[in-house]
XYZ file of C-alpha atoms in Angstrom:
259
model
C 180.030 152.124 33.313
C 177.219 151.007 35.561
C 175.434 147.478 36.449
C 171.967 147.331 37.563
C 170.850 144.477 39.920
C 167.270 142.774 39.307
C 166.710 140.820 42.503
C 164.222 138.700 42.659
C 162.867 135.098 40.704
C 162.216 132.434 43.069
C 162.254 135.007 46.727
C 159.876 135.324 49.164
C 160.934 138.552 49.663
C 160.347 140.410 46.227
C 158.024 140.576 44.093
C 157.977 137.455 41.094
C 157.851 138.862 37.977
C 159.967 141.539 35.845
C 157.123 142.655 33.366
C 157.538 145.215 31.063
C 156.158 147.729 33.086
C 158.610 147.390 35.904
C 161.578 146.741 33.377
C 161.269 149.851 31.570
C 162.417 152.816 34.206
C 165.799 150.276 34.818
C 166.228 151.129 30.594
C 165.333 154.543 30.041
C 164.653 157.562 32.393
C 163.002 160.695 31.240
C 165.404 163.378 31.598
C 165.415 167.160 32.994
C 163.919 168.349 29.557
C 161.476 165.758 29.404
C 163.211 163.795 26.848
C 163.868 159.840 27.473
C 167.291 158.667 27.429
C 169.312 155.694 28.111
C 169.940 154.411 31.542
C 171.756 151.277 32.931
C 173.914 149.811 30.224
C 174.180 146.280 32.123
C 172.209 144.390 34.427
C 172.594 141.507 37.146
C 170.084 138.888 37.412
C 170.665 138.336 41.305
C 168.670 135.897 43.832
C 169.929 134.299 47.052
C 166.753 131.048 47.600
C 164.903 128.870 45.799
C 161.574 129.958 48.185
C 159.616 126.992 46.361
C 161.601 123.986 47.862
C 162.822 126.687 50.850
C 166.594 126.490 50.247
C 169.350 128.660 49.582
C 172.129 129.505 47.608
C 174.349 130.786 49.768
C 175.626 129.852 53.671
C 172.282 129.851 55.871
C 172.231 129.699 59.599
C 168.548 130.215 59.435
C 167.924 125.870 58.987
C 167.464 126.223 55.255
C 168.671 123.536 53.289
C 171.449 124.321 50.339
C 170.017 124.513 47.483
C 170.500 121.330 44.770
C 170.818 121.011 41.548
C 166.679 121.368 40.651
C 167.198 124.906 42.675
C 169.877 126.022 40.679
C 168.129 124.776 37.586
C 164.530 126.450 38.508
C 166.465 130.279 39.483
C 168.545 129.563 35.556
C 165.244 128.963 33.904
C 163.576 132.138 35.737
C 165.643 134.564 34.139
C 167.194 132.878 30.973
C 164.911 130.452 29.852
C 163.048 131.677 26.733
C 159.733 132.477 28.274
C 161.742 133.997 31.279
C 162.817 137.572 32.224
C 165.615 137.566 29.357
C 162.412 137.468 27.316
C 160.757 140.458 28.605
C 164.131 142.968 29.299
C 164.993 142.148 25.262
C 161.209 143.125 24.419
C 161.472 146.484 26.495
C 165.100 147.445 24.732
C 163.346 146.811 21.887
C 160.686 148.973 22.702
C 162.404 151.842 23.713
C 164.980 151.657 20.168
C 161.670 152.007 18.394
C 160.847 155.226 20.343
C 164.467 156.891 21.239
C 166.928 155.155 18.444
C 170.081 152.851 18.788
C 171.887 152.799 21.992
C 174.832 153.058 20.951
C 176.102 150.377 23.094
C 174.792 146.652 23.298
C 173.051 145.931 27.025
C 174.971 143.386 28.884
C 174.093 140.406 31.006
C 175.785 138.669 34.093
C 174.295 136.110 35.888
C 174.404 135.107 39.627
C 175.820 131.526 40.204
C 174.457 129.614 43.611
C 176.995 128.379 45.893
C 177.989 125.083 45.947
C 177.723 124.599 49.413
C 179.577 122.095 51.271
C 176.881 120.997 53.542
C 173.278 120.183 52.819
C 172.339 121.821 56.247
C 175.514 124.221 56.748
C 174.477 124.539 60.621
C 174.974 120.513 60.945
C 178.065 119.645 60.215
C 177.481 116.125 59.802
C 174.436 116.718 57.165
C 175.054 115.099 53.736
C 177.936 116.514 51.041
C 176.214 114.455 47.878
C 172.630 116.213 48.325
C 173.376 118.174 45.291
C 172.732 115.871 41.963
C 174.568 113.951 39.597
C 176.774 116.269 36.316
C 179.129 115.015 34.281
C 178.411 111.402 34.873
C 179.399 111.412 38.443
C 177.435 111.805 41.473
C 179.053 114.870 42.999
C 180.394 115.271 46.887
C 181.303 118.648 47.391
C 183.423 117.765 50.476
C 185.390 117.898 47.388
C 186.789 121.092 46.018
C 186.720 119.614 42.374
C 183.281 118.526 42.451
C 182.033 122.085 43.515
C 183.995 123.071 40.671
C 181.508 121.208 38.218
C 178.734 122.013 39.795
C 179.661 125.884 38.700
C 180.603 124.443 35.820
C 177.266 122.329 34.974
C 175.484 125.859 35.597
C 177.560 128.372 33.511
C 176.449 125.694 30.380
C 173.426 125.523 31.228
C 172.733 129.126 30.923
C 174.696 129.008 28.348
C 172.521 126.521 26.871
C 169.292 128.227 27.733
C 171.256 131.711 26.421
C 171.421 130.569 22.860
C 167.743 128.988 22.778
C 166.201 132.240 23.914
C 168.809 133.939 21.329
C 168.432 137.745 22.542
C 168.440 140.376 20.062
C 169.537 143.278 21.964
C 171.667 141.326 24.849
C 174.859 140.380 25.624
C 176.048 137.371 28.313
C 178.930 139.604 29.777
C 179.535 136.930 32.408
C 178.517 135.392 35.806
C 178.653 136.709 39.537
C 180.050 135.332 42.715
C 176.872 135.068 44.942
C 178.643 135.255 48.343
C 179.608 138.844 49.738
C 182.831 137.339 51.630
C 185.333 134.587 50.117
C 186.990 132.996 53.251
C 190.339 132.262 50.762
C 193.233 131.669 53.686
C 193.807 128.662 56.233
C 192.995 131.527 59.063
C 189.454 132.738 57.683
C 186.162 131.706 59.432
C 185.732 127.955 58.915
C 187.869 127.751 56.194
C 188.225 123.720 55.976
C 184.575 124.325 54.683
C 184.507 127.065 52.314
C 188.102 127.192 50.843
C 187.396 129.921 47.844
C 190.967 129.621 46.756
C 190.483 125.919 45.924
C 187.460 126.313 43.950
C 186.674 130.250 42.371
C 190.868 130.916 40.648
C 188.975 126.850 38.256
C 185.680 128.895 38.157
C 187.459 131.889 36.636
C 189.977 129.757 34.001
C 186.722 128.257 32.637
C 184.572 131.260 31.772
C 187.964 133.177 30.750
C 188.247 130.316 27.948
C 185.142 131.814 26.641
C 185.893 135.218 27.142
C 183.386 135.788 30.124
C 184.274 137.836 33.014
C 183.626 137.065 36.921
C 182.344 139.723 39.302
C 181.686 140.219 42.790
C 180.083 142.615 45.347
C 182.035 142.123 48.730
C 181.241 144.350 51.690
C 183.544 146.404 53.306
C 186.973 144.617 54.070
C 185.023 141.206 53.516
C 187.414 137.831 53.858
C 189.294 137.882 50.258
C 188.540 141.376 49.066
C 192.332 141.767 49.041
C 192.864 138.615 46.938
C 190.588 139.306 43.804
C 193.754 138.833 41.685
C 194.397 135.326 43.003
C 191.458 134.531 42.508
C 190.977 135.415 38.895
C 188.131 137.913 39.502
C 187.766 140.512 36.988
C 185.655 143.165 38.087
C 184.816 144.227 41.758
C 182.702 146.517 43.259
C 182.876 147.556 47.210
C 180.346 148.107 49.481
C 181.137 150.673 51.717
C 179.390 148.995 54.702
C 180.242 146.667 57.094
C 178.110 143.592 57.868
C 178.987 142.837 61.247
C 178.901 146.023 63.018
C 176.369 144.874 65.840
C 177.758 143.985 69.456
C 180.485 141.626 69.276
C 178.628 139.448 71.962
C 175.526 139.659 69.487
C 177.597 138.901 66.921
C 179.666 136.004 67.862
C 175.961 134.196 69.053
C 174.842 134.643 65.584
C 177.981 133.113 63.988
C 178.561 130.587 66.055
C 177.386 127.964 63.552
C 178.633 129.622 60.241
């Protein structure tokens, strides 16, 4: 019925750790009578950069550099690993059970994937395509569609991986989230020939459907492939109801010149 999204891990722009003490009013709330309750029955572990090697996961026209496979690995291990956050939100369930009784429903987990970004430096266009790391015996090149496709594929087991080591007691992996808020999915989107979501995300979705995951997304208002989520094999959707770009169109086409 409702998702909550933890930001944060390896930003510069929030704060670095989900203790206890922060987890706990994203669990329970205290109600009108002054009796705790039950609050968010799932929650999103959700970060856009790796600020220790300054690189993101999603298109940057800010210079960043994509972020590579040690990125991806450090924001997995942040949340999942079993000293990381998965650690902590299973503690403070288990906490509040102790105090307020079963749930009555088991939390859920879904977990942001990175981008595999085309370009190691999306604003040059002639910046490297193998930057990312080598999975599944192969160097990748994600100037291929199917190599982008392992590289979500090397991350959804590797949290899987890291899922049954930490073993939660009182979590479930619901499924993973599609980081970018607009999926440029036709031949006449912005810069298609170097996103091209309907060549990678319909593989994404087959694979985690095998093991009964779902895909989700966040898309702002009328984003590029809100009205293709069925193609595309996404399961559940939420929309924002704001635009992005609603600054001067002169503004705007000088910021997106090199996206």
């Amino acid at each position: 019925a409702d998702l909550d999204l933890l930001a944060g891990g390896l930003t510069s722009k929030t704060p670095d750790t989900w203790n206890e003490t922060r987890l706990k009013p994203h669990v329970t709330f205290i109600d009108e009578n002054g009796k705790e309750q039950w609050l968010h029955e799932a929650f999103l572990f959700f970060g856009s950069e790796d600020s220790r090697s300054n690189s993101t996961f999603v298109i940057s026209a800010d210079g960043q550099k994509s972020g590579d496979q040690e990125a991806w690995k450090r924001f997995a291990d942040y949340w999942i690993s079993p000293e990381g956050v998965i650690k902590t939100l299973d503690k403070t369930i288990s906490d509040a059970m102790s105090r307020i009784g079963q749930p009555g429903f088991k939390h859920k987990v879904i977990i942001t994937m990175p981008d595999p970004i085309m370009l190691e430096y999306f604003y040059d266009k002639n910046s490297s395509t193998t930057y990312w790391g080598e999975a599944f015996g192969k160097q990748l090149d994600f100037k291929n569609t199917s190599d982008q496709v392992l590289a979500y594929r090397w991350f959804i087991d590797y949290i899987r991986e890291l899922w049954d080591e930490a073993a939660p007691e009182h979590l479930e992996l619901a499924g993973f989230y599609i980081l970018s808020e607009i999926l440029v999915a036709k031949p006449s989107g912005w810069n298609y020939k170097y996103k091209r979501w309907d060549k990678i995300i319909p593989y994404v979705s087959d694979y985690l459907h095998e093991m009964k995951y779902g895909l989700y997304w966040i898309p702002y208002y009328q984003a590029d492939g809100y009205d293709m989520t069925v193609q595309l094999g996404i399961d559940y959707t939420w929309l924002q109801p704001n635009k992005y770009w609603d600054y001067p169109e002169k503004k705007q086409k000088k910021s997106l010149k090199n996206l």
